[in-house]
Each structure stands twice: as C-alpha cells, then as structure tokens.
Coordinates of C-alpha atoms and ligand atoms in Angstrom, one line a residue:
M1 CA 151.5 79.9 39.6
A2 CA 150.9 77.2 41.8
S3 CA 147.3 78.3 42.2
V4 CA 146.9 77.9 38.6
S5 CA 147.6 74.3 38.2
Y6 CA 145.7 73.6 41.4
S7 CA 142.6 75.4 39.7
E8 CA 143.5 73.2 36.5
E9 CA 143.4 69.9 38.8
L10 CA 140.2 71.1 40.4
T11 CA 138.3 71.7 37.3
C12 CA 135.5 69.5 36.1
S13 CA 135.9 68.2 32.7
V14 CA 132.3 68.3 31.8
C15 CA 131.5 72.0 33.1
L16 CA 135.1 73.0 32.7
T17 CA 134.9 75.3 35.9
I18 CA 136.0 74.4 39.5
F19 CA 134.1 71.5 41.3
T20 CA 131.1 72.2 43.2
D21 CA 130.1 69.4 45.3
P22 CA 132.8 66.6 43.8
V23 CA 132.3 63.1 43.7
N24 CA 134.3 60.2 42.6
L25 CA 133.6 57.4 40.1
P26 CA 134.8 53.9 40.7
C27 CA 137.4 54.6 38.1
G28 CA 138.9 57.1 40.0
H29 CA 137.6 60.3 37.9
S30 CA 136.1 63.1 39.7
F31 CA 133.0 65.5 38.7
C32 CA 130.7 68.1 40.1
R33 CA 127.6 65.8 41.5
Q34 CA 125.2 67.6 39.1
C35 CA 127.1 67.4 36.2
I36 CA 127.7 63.7 36.3
S37 CA 124.2 63.0 37.4
E38 CA 123.2 64.6 34.0
V39 CA 125.7 62.5 32.1
L40 CA 124.8 59.3 33.8
T41 CA 121.0 59.7 32.4
T42 CA 122.2 59.0 29.1
Q43 CA 125.2 57.0 29.2
Q44 CA 126.5 54.4 32.0
H45 CA 130.1 55.1 31.6
C46 CA 132.6 57.6 32.8
P47 CA 132.9 60.6 30.2
Q48 CA 136.9 60.7 30.7
C49 CA 137.9 57.1 30.4
G50 CA 134.9 55.2 29.2
A51 CA 134.7 52.9 32.2
A52 CA 131.7 51.3 33.0
A53 CA 129.8 53.1 35.8
A54 CA 126.0 51.9 36.3
L55 CA 124.9 54.0 39.3
E56 CA 123.1 56.8 40.9
A57 CA 125.2 59.9 41.0
A58 CA 123.0 60.8 44.1
S59 CA 124.2 57.9 46.3
L60 CA 127.8 58.8 45.9
P61 CA 129.5 60.3 48.6
T62 CA 131.2 63.9 48.6
S63 CA 134.7 63.6 47.9
L64 CA 135.4 66.1 51.0
V65 CA 139.1 66.8 50.4
L66 CA 138.4 67.6 46.9
K67 CA 135.5 69.4 48.1
T68 CA 137.5 72.1 50.6
L69 CA 140.5 72.4 48.1
A70 CA 137.8 73.5 45.3
E71 CA 136.3 76.3 47.6
K72 CA 139.8 77.7 48.4
A73 CA 140.6 77.4 44.9
K74 CA 137.4 79.3 44.0
A75 CA 137.9 82.1 46.5
K76 CA 141.3 82.3 45.6
T77 CA 140.5 83.0 41.8
D78 CA 137.7 85.4 43.0
E79 CA 140.1 87.4 44.9
E80 CA 142.7 87.2 41.8
K81 CA 139.8 88.5 39.4
R82 CA 139.0 91.2 41.9
L83 CA 142.6 92.6 42.2
T84 CA 143.1 92.7 38.4
A85 CA 139.9 94.5 38.0
E86 CA 141.0 97.2 40.7
V87 CA 144.3 97.3 39.3
A88 CA 142.8 98.3 35.8
G89 CA 140.3 100.6 37.5
L90 CA 137.5 98.5 36.3
C91 CA 134.4 97.2 38.0
P92 CA 135.6 93.9 39.3
E93 CA 132.3 92.1 38.3
H94 CA 131.4 93.8 35.1
E95 CA 134.9 94.7 34.1
E96 CA 133.6 98.3 33.1
K97 CA 135.0 101.6 33.8
L98 CA 133.9 102.9 37.0
K99 CA 132.4 105.9 35.9
L100 CA 129.5 106.6 38.6
F101 CA 129.7 107.0 42.3
C102 CA 126.3 105.5 43.8
I103 CA 125.6 108.2 46.8
T104 CA 123.3 105.7 48.6
D105 CA 125.8 103.2 49.1
Q106 CA 128.9 105.5 48.7
Q107 CA 130.6 103.4 46.3
L108 CA 132.2 103.6 42.7
V109 CA 130.1 101.6 40.5
C110 CA 129.9 100.9 36.5
I111 CA 127.2 101.6 34.2
I112 CA 125.8 98.0 34.2
C113 CA 126.0 98.2 37.9
R114 CA 123.4 101.4 37.9
D115 CA 121.0 99.3 36.1
G116 CA 121.4 96.0 38.3
E117 CA 119.1 95.0 40.9
E118 CA 121.6 95.9 43.9
H119 CA 121.4 99.4 43.1
E120 CA 117.6 99.8 42.3
G121 CA 116.1 103.2 43.3
H122 CA 119.8 104.5 44.3
Q123 CA 121.0 108.0 43.7
F124 CA 123.9 108.3 41.3
K125 CA 126.3 111.1 40.2
P126 CA 129.3 111.3 37.4
V127 CA 132.5 110.5 39.4
K128 CA 133.9 114.0 39.2
E129 CA 130.9 115.7 40.4
A130 CA 130.8 113.1 43.3
A131 CA 134.3 113.9 44.2
A132 CA 134.1 117.7 43.8
T133 CA 131.0 117.7 46.4
L134 CA 132.6 115.4 48.7
R135 CA 136.0 117.2 48.6
K136 CA 134.1 120.6 49.5
Q137 CA 132.4 118.7 52.3
L138 CA 135.7 117.1 53.7
E139 CA 137.3 120.4 53.5
M140 CA 134.6 121.7 55.7
F141 CA 134.7 118.9 58.3
E142 CA 138.4 118.9 58.2
Q143 CA 138.4 122.5 59.9
S144 CA 135.5 121.2 62.6
T145 CA 137.3 118.2 63.2
A146 CA 140.1 120.2 64.1
D147 CA 138.3 122.5 66.3
D148 CA 136.5 119.1 67.8
I149 CA 140.0 117.6 68.6
H150 CA 140.7 120.7 70.5
A151 CA 137.5 120.5 72.6
V152 CA 138.2 116.9 72.9
E153 CA 141.8 117.5 74.0
R154 CA 140.8 120.0 76.5
L155 CA 138.1 117.5 78.0
A156 CA 140.7 115.0 78.1
E157 CA 143.0 117.6 80.2
A158 CA 140.0 118.5 82.3
Q159 CA 139.3 114.6 83.2
K160 CA 143.0 114.2 84.1
D161 CA 142.9 117.4 86.2
E162 CA 139.7 115.9 87.9
M163 CA 141.5 112.6 88.4
F164 CA 144.5 114.5 90.0
K165 CA 142.0 116.2 92.1
T166 CA 140.3 113.2 93.5
R167 CA 143.7 111.6 94.2
E168 CA 144.9 114.7 95.9
R169 CA 141.6 115.2 97.7
S170 CA 141.4 111.7 98.9
Q171 CA 145.3 112.1 100.2
Q172 CA 144.0 115.5 102.1
L173 CA 141.0 113.4 103.7
L174 CA 143.2 110.5 104.5
A175 CA 145.7 112.9 106.4
R176 CA 142.7 114.5 108.1
V177 CA 141.3 111.4 109.3
G178 CA 144.7 110.3 110.1
K179 CA 145.1 113.2 112.0
Q180 CA 141.7 113.1 113.9
F181 CA 142.1 109.5 114.9
E182 CA 145.8 110.4 116.2
E183 CA 144.4 113.2 118.1
M184 CA 142.0 110.8 119.8
R185 CA 144.7 108.1 120.5
R186 CA 146.9 110.7 122.0
F187 CA 144.3 111.3 124.3
L188 CA 143.8 108.0 125.0
R189 CA 147.2 107.3 125.7
R190 CA 147.4 110.2 127.8
R191 CA 144.7 109.2 129.8
E192 CA 145.9 105.7 129.9
N193 CA 149.2 106.6 131.5
E194 CA 147.6 109.0 133.9
I195 CA 145.3 106.2 135.2
K196 CA 148.2 103.8 135.2
S197 CA 150.4 106.3 137.0
E198 CA 147.7 106.9 139.5
L199 CA 147.4 103.2 140.0
K200 CA 151.1 103.0 140.4
R201 CA 151.0 105.5 143.2
K202 CA 148.2 103.6 145.0
E203 CA 150.1 100.7 144.8
E204 CA 153.1 102.4 146.5
D205 CA 151.0 104.0 149.1
N206 CA 149.5 101.0 150.0
V207 CA 152.8 98.9 150.1
E208 CA 154.5 101.6 151.9
K209 CA 151.8 101.3 154.9
M210 CA 152.2 97.5 154.9
R211 CA 155.8 97.7 155.0
E212 CA 155.7 99.8 158.3
T213 CA 153.2 97.5 159.8
F214 CA 155.6 94.4 158.7
Q215 CA 158.4 96.2 160.4
A216 CA 156.6 96.7 163.6
V217 CA 155.6 93.0 163.6
A218 CA 159.2 92.1 162.8
V219 CA 160.6 94.1 166.0
A220 CA 157.7 92.6 168.2
L221 CA 158.7 89.3 166.9
S222 CA 162.2 89.8 167.8
E223 CA 161.6 91.2 171.1
S224 CA 159.4 88.5 172.1
R225 CA 161.9 85.8 171.0
E226 CA 164.7 87.9 173.0
L227 CA 162.3 87.8 176.0
K228 CA 161.3 84.2 175.8
E229 CA 165.3 83.0 175.7
K230 CA 166.0 85.4 178.6
V231 CA 163.3 83.8 180.8
S232 CA 164.2 80.4 179.7
S233 CA 167.6 81.3 180.9
V234 CA 166.8 82.8 184.2
L235 CA 164.4 79.9 185.1
K236 CA 167.6 77.6 184.4
I237 CA 169.0 79.4 187.7
T238 CA 168.2 77.3 190.8
E239 CA 169.7 79.5 193.6
S240 CA 166.9 82.1 194.8
E241 CA 169.5 84.9 195.3
S242 CA 171.2 85.0 191.8
F243 CA 167.7 83.9 190.1
L244 CA 166.4 87.2 191.6
K245 CA 169.3 89.3 190.7
S246 CA 169.6 87.9 187.2
W247 CA 165.9 88.7 186.6
T248 CA 166.3 92.3 188.1
E249 CA 169.2 93.5 186.6
G250 CA 168.1 93.4 183.0
K251 CA 166.0 96.2 181.6
S252 CA 163.0 94.0 182.2
K253 CA 161.4 96.4 184.9
G254 CA 157.6 97.0 185.6
A255 CA 155.0 94.7 186.2
L256 CA 155.0 91.2 184.9
E257 CA 151.6 91.4 183.3
H258 CA 153.1 94.5 181.1
V259 CA 156.5 92.5 180.2
F260 CA 154.3 89.5 179.1
R261 CA 151.4 91.2 177.3
P262 CA 150.6 89.3 174.4
R263 CA 151.8 91.3 171.4
V264 CA 149.5 89.9 169.0
N265 CA 146.6 92.2 170.0
E266 CA 148.5 95.5 169.5
L267 CA 149.3 94.4 165.7
Q268 CA 147.1 94.1 162.5
V269 CA 147.6 93.1 159.1
V270 CA 146.8 96.3 156.7
E271 CA 144.9 94.7 154.3
S272 CA 145.0 95.5 150.5
S273 CA 142.4 98.1 149.5
L274 CA 143.6 98.9 145.8
S275 CA 140.7 100.0 143.7
L276 CA 140.1 102.4 140.9
G277 CA 136.5 103.0 141.6
P278 CA 134.5 103.0 138.5
Y279 CA 137.5 103.0 136.1
E280 CA 137.7 99.4 137.3
S281 CA 134.2 98.4 136.1
H282 CA 133.3 101.2 133.7
L283 CA 136.5 102.6 132.4
Q284 CA 135.7 102.7 128.9
F285 CA 132.3 104.4 129.2
F286 CA 134.0 107.0 131.6
M287 CA 136.7 107.5 128.8
W288 CA 134.4 108.0 126.0
K289 CA 132.2 110.7 128.2
E290 CA 135.5 112.2 129.0
M291 CA 136.6 112.3 125.0
L292 CA 133.2 114.1 124.6
Q293 CA 134.7 117.3 126.2
V294 CA 137.7 117.2 123.8
V295 CA 136.0 116.3 120.8
Q296 CA 136.2 119.1 118.1
P297 CA 134.1 120.2 116.9
R298 CA 131.4 119.1 118.9
A299 CA 127.5 118.9 118.5
E300 CA 125.9 122.4 118.3
L301 CA 124.6 123.5 121.9
L302 CA 121.7 124.8 120.3
T303 CA 119.6 127.4 122.5
L304 CA 115.8 127.3 121.3
K305 CA 113.1 129.9 120.9
S306 CA 109.6 129.7 120.8
N307 CA 107.5 130.7 118.0
S308 CA 104.1 129.7 119.4
E309 CA 102.2 131.2 121.9
D310 CA 101.4 127.6 123.8
V311 CA 105.0 126.3 123.5
V312 CA 107.2 127.0 126.0
V313 CA 111.2 126.9 126.3
S314 CA 112.6 125.8 129.6
D315 CA 114.9 128.2 131.4
D316 CA 118.1 126.5 130.0
G317 CA 116.7 127.0 126.5
R318 CA 117.0 123.4 125.6
S319 CA 113.7 121.9 126.3
L320 CA 110.4 122.7 124.4
F321 CA 107.0 121.5 126.0
C322 CA 103.4 122.7 125.7
K323 CA 101.8 124.8 128.3
P324 CA 98.3 124.4 128.8
K325 CA 96.1 126.7 127.0
T326 CA 94.9 129.9 128.3
H327 CA 92.4 130.6 125.6
Q328 CA 90.7 128.2 122.9
A329 CA 91.7 128.9 119.3
F330 CA 88.7 129.6 117.2
G331 CA 88.1 127.3 114.1
Y332 CA 90.9 126.4 112.1
S333 CA 90.8 128.9 109.5
T334 CA 93.8 130.8 109.7
Y335 CA 96.3 127.9 109.3
T336 CA 98.8 127.4 106.7
P337 CA 98.5 124.1 105.1
S338 CA 102.3 123.1 105.2
I339 CA 103.4 122.0 108.4
C340 CA 106.9 122.2 107.4
L341 CA 106.5 125.4 106.6
D342 CA 107.9 129.2 107.7
S343 CA 107.4 128.8 111.4
G344 CA 109.8 131.4 112.0
L345 CA 107.6 134.2 110.0
G346 CA 105.6 134.9 113.2
R347 CA 102.3 132.7 112.5
Q348 CA 101.3 131.8 115.7
N349 CA 99.1 128.9 117.0
R350 CA 98.7 127.3 113.5
H351 CA 96.7 124.3 113.3
Q352 CA 96.5 121.7 110.6
K353 CA 93.6 119.9 109.2
L354 CA 95.3 116.7 108.1
G355 CA 94.2 114.9 104.8
F356 CA 94.7 115.8 101.0
V357 CA 95.4 119.6 101.1
T358 CA 95.5 121.5 97.9
V359 CA 98.0 124.1 98.5
P360 CA 97.1 127.6 97.0
S361 CA 100.0 128.7 94.4
S362 CA 100.6 131.7 96.2
T363 CA 101.4 129.9 99.5
L364 CA 105.3 130.2 99.8
G365 CA 106.3 126.8 100.2
G366 CA 103.0 125.2 100.5
R367 CA 102.7 121.6 99.9
R368 CA 100.5 118.9 99.1
Y369 CA 100.4 116.9 102.4
Y370 CA 98.8 113.6 103.6
N371 CA 98.3 112.2 106.9
Q372 CA 96.4 109.5 109.3
N373 CA 96.3 109.2 112.6
P374 CA 96.7 106.0 114.0
S375 CA 92.9 105.2 113.9
G376 CA 93.2 106.0 110.2
T377 CA 90.5 108.7 110.6
E378 CA 91.6 112.1 109.8
A379 CA 92.8 114.1 112.5
T380 CA 93.6 117.7 113.5
V381 CA 97.1 118.5 114.7
N382 CA 97.7 121.8 116.4
L383 CA 101.4 122.4 115.7
Q384 CA 103.6 124.4 117.9
T385 CA 106.9 125.5 116.5
A386 CA 110.4 126.6 117.9
S387 CA 113.6 127.3 116.5
S388 CA 117.2 127.8 117.3
V389 CA 118.3 131.1 118.4
S390 CA 121.7 130.5 116.2
E391 CA 121.5 130.5 112.6
F392 CA 123.8 128.6 110.3
G393 CA 125.2 130.6 107.3
A394 CA 128.3 128.6 106.5
G395 CA 130.3 125.3 107.2
Q396 CA 128.8 122.2 108.6
H397 CA 126.7 121.8 111.6
Y398 CA 125.3 118.8 113.6
W399 CA 123.0 118.8 116.4
E400 CA 121.0 116.3 118.4
I401 CA 117.3 116.4 119.6
E402 CA 116.2 114.3 121.9
V403 CA 112.4 113.1 121.1
G404 CA 111.9 110.5 123.7
S405 CA 108.7 108.9 123.6
R406 CA 106.7 111.8 121.9
N407 CA 104.3 110.9 119.4
Y408 CA 104.3 113.6 117.1
W409 CA 107.4 115.9 115.9
E410 CA 109.1 117.2 112.8
L411 CA 112.7 118.6 113.1
G412 CA 115.2 119.8 110.5
V413 CA 115.4 123.2 109.0
M414 CA 112.8 125.2 107.4
H415 CA 110.9 123.4 104.7
N416 CA 113.0 120.5 105.1
L417 CA 111.9 118.5 108.3
L418 CA 111.9 114.7 109.3
K419 CA 108.5 114.1 110.7
Y420 CA 107.2 111.3 113.2
D421 CA 103.4 111.1 113.6
G422 CA 103.2 108.3 115.9
V423 CA 103.1 105.9 113.1
K424 CA 105.6 106.3 110.6
Y425 CA 108.5 108.3 109.8
A426 CA 108.4 110.9 106.7
A427 CA 110.8 113.2 105.0
C428 CA 108.8 116.5 104.3
G429 CA 110.1 118.9 101.6
P430 CA 108.7 122.0 100.3
N431 CA 105.9 120.1 98.2
V432 CA 106.4 116.6 99.1
S433 CA 106.3 114.0 101.9
T434 CA 108.2 111.0 101.3
E435 CA 107.3 108.2 103.7
L436 CA 110.4 106.5 104.9
E437 CA 110.9 102.7 106.0
F438 CA 112.8 103.2 109.1
G439 CA 112.1 100.2 111.7
N440 CA 113.6 101.1 115.2
R441 CA 111.8 104.3 116.8
P442 CA 114.7 106.4 117.6
R443 CA 115.1 108.3 121.0
K444 CA 117.6 110.9 119.7
I445 CA 117.7 112.3 116.1
G446 CA 121.2 113.5 114.7
V447 CA 120.5 116.0 112.0
Y448 CA 123.5 117.1 109.8
F449 CA 123.5 120.2 107.7
N450 CA 126.1 121.3 105.3
C451 CA 125.4 125.0 104.4
S452 CA 127.2 125.0 101.0
S453 CA 125.6 121.7 99.5
K454 CA 122.6 122.4 101.5
E455 CA 122.6 118.3 102.2
L456 CA 120.6 117.7 105.1
S457 CA 120.8 114.1 106.8
F458 CA 119.3 112.6 109.6
Y459 CA 120.4 109.8 112.0
D460 CA 119.6 107.7 114.9
A461 CA 121.8 109.3 117.3
D462 CA 122.2 106.4 119.7
T463 CA 123.6 104.2 117.0
M464 CA 124.5 106.8 114.3
T465 CA 122.4 104.9 112.0
H466 CA 121.4 106.8 108.7
I467 CA 117.9 107.5 108.7
H468 CA 117.6 109.7 105.3
S469 CA 119.3 112.3 103.6
V470 CA 117.9 115.3 101.1
S471 CA 118.9 118.1 99.3
A472 CA 117.5 121.0 100.8
V473 CA 117.9 123.1 97.8
F474 CA 115.0 125.6 98.8
V475 CA 116.6 126.6 102.0
T476 CA 118.2 130.0 101.8
T477 CA 121.1 130.6 104.6
P478 CA 121.4 131.5 107.2
V479 CA 119.0 129.0 108.5
S480 CA 117.9 128.1 112.1
A481 CA 117.1 124.4 113.3
Q482 CA 113.4 123.9 113.6
I483 CA 111.2 121.9 115.8
N484 CA 107.5 121.5 115.6
I485 CA 105.9 119.6 118.2
Q486 CA 102.0 118.8 118.4
H487 CA 99.9 120.3 121.1
K488 CA 99.6 118.1 123.9
E489 CA 98.0 118.9 127.4
P490 CA 99.2 118.1 129.8
D491 CA 102.8 117.8 128.5
H492 CA 105.2 115.4 130.4
S493 CA 107.8 114.6 127.6
P494 CA 109.4 117.8 126.5
V495 CA 111.7 117.8 123.2
T496 CA 115.5 118.6 124.4
V497 CA 118.3 119.6 122.6
C498 CA 121.3 117.3 123.5
W499 CA 124.0 119.0 125.1
Y500 CA 127.3 117.4 125.4
Ligands
NAG601 C1 106.6 123.9 95.1 O1 105.3 124.6 94.8 C2 105.6 126.0 94.2 C3 104.2 126.3 94.0 O2 103.3 125.7 93.5 C4 106.4 126.0 93.2 O3 106.7 127.3 93.0 C5 107.6 125.4 93.6 O4 108.7 125.4 92.2 C6 107.7 124.0 93.9 N1 108.9 123.5 94.5 C7 109.3 122.1 94.1 C8 110.4 121.6 94.7 O5 108.5 121.5 93.5
NAG602 C1 129.8 120.6 102.0 O1 129.4 121.0 100.6 C2 130.4 121.6 100.0 C3 129.6 121.9 98.6 O2 129.2 120.9 98.0 C4 131.4 120.4 99.5 O3 132.5 120.7 98.7 C5 132.1 119.7 100.8 O4 133.0 118.9 100.5 C6 130.8 119.6 101.8 N1 131.4 119.4 103.1 C7 131.5 118.1 103.8 C8 132.1 117.7 105.1 O5 131.0 117.1 103.4

C-alpha cells in the first residue's frame, strides 16, 4: 500500500509516469528533466503552480534523493507487474497467454514474443507438445541419473577407501621407520654401554695399580720417618756403651748403607695411561663401520661374470677390467647399435661407432644413440660388458659400483643404464638417451631397483645424492645388474662392486 502512495508522489505531472532524472524548479515542484525542458521551451512558468521559471532545465541539478526513490519505485512496480502476470499465467510483458515454448531459449513465451526481435529465428513448439517431449526426455534421464548417482557413490566410497588406505599405509610406514631407527638406536646404545664399561674397567685397573704403588710409598714413608726418629733418639745418648747398646738392640741389623739407603729410588709413580685408542678420536666413524655389519638389508654383494672376451673379472668376483687384446677385431660390422643392449645374450666383443645411428626396427631394444668424445669428433667405442651372477626377480635391490676415475662406463639393468662418457652423464632407455645435468663426478654409483614397479634410481653413493630415476618398464624380470666398460689398454682402474 505504501508503495502505491510512493509511486503517486514520485510521478511526474507532465508525463504521468515515475520520474526519470528528476529536477526541482525554484517553486519546489519536481519534473523529469526531459519533460520540464520541453515545457520551458514554450512557457516560462511551472506547469503545476504557474510560478515564473525563466531558466534552462539543462542547468538544473538532478535531485538525487528523488532519483534514488524513483528508481526503487520503478523496480518495485516492474516486479509487481511481473508477479501479477505470472499468477494469471500471462506473459509479463504482453499480458498474453503463454501458449508456446521457445526451444532455443528454453522458456515459455506468448504469441507476441514469438514475433518479437528477442526470439527471431528461434524454434518454437506448442506448450503441450514441448511438455510431452521434455517429459519423455526427463524420464529417460531420471533412470540414467539414478545409475550415475550409484556410480558416483561408488567413486566416493572408493575415494574414501583410498584415503583410509593412505592413512593406514602412512601409519605402517611410520611404524616401520620408527622400528628401524629404534634398532639403530638400540645398537648404538648397546655399543655406548659396552664402550663405557670398557672405559670404566680400564679406569679401575689403572687406579688399582696406582693404589698399590701409593700404599708402598706410604709404607716407605712411615718406615723412613720411624728410622729417623730412632736415630735422633739414639744420637741423644752420650754414654758410649749405652749408645751402642741402644742402636744394636733394635732390629736394625746389617750394614748401615743398607739401612739408610734412599727409598725414593725404589719407588716410581704409576702414570695415567687411560686411552680408548681410535675410539677416542674416531668413535663415530668406527661405530658407523660397525653398524654397516648389522644393517638389514644390506647392499647386494654382487659377483660379476664377464660377457665379453676382453673383459676379466677378478678372482673375488668383484672387479672388472680389460685384458690386453690377444687378437684384433676385424672391422666394426658385427656390433649392435645399442650400447645399452642385451649384453647377456652372448654377443661378444661388440663395438659401437658413435654418432647418429638409425636402428633397424628388427633390432630388439635398439635405439637411436648419439655421442661425441671430448674432442667433439665421432669416436669408436669398444664396449665390454659384464653382469651379476645373481638375478633379481622380486623385491627391492640396492647395489653400489665403484667407478673411480674411469672415463667410460654404463651401469644399471638391461636396456636401462646410467652412462658416463668422460664428459657428461646420460640415462639410456631402450630407444632414448636423456642427457643429465649432474655437476659432481661420483666415485661410486648406487643403483636401486624395485622389481614390482620397475623403478630404477641412481645415486651418488658417497653422499646419497639422487642422480636420476627411470621407469624401466621394458625390463623383464628376473634381471641381472649390468656393467659396460670401454676397452682400455692397459687398464689400471677396474670397476668394482662395493661390498660392505
Ligand atoms: C623402441 O623401438 C622399438 C622398435 O622400433 C619399438 O617396438 C618400441 O616400442 C620402442 N620402445 C619405446 C620405449 O619407444
Ligand atoms: C615397489 O613397487 C611396488 C609396486 O609399485 C610398490 O607397491 C612398493 O611400495 C614399492 N616398494 C618400495 C619399497 O618402494
């Protein structure tokens, strides 16, 4: 009700609609700026009260309060109109029955709407028809939505399960980490106690010896003091006979030289000699080495076997070096172009000419391979290969290879090797070789292989810095560790498996 009276107050007496850009005349009456400026072109007074108004409507300031109120009233009136039309089921704009359904805009429209600009080119259907079609569609979708909801519910369940599993797995791993550290701590505590006990025992031994000497010193001291007193008292006797008697009646027999011998020469201070030897200066290092013996699991103690004629394995099976060639290979025609290739398959004395090599597609695991020697020219590498006697079929394995200062080596598992060519490192997969940015020149390479995931990782084994990881998906297990070296003559720097 209030809104009605509002609208009346906010109506321009010229156009009889709610104010648009209202201005006030000096007499106090308000009009739309447009309306009053039209009036003022023909007459110079207020159309409501007739008061003189000789002015330009354009120069009048907008009445801001009225403007705001007018805008609110307009919005309200529009909304009321729309509601009234809606309740009556009529088009809010044309107050016609909504007999059509605009398929393009998905809304009900009246006949006038259909011909209007807003719906030009749109597709329409009678309301009943549109409803029937939509109903059919919705019924169909209702079923599929139900199915979808079930599927999504299953996803939610599965996700919940995975969350739960992650938490559970994290708990297990936390427990395992805790247990392993506890084992190490237990070892350290035990060794700490042992070393401390040993120290205590040495302390007691030492002090015991010192105590014995100390007692001997004390005895000597009291004997000497007694002797001195006796001598003093004997010397006081002036009468010769009793003087002699007094001296000889005591137990002090024997030569005077013996009785008065200096005792200090017979005695010696036992000096402190408490020491823990290397434990004193290198305790942590010694403990770390000792700990290596109890660590579980340890690095694999690989034994190597040679797959090439010119490579020899040391007697202990740990080291690999080239022996001087007894014969010269003729040409390089029989080599296979992949240096990361099937060395275990009996190919011997393989050579590789480096450079871009296009691999025949029939070559198992062959790959394009590019290399340059330090001088930047193409070089020929005569590769010697060896592999571990044992093979890895399941579980996780870690081994370390000492490459020392050797300037060409490849190691890892078949088809997946870390390569050093004297200049740079590269990860060689079956068909690709990825150059690696690795600043240091590691002396020892640690290789980690998870047989189930085929994840293969390389580390600088002195610092346990990660070098590279690959997914060795083309590896078939069981697989052996592989080492390829370049022929060298004479060969003074073997590649050696680290045994701890
Ligand atoms: C490597 O090349 C061979 C032969 O062209 C192909 O069969 C194989 O799928 C390739 N492997 C990868 C990892 O691209
Ligand atoms: C090894 O790989 C399997 C399979 O992906 C995985 O379940 C397991 O956790 C991995 N083991 C370790 C120690 O990373």
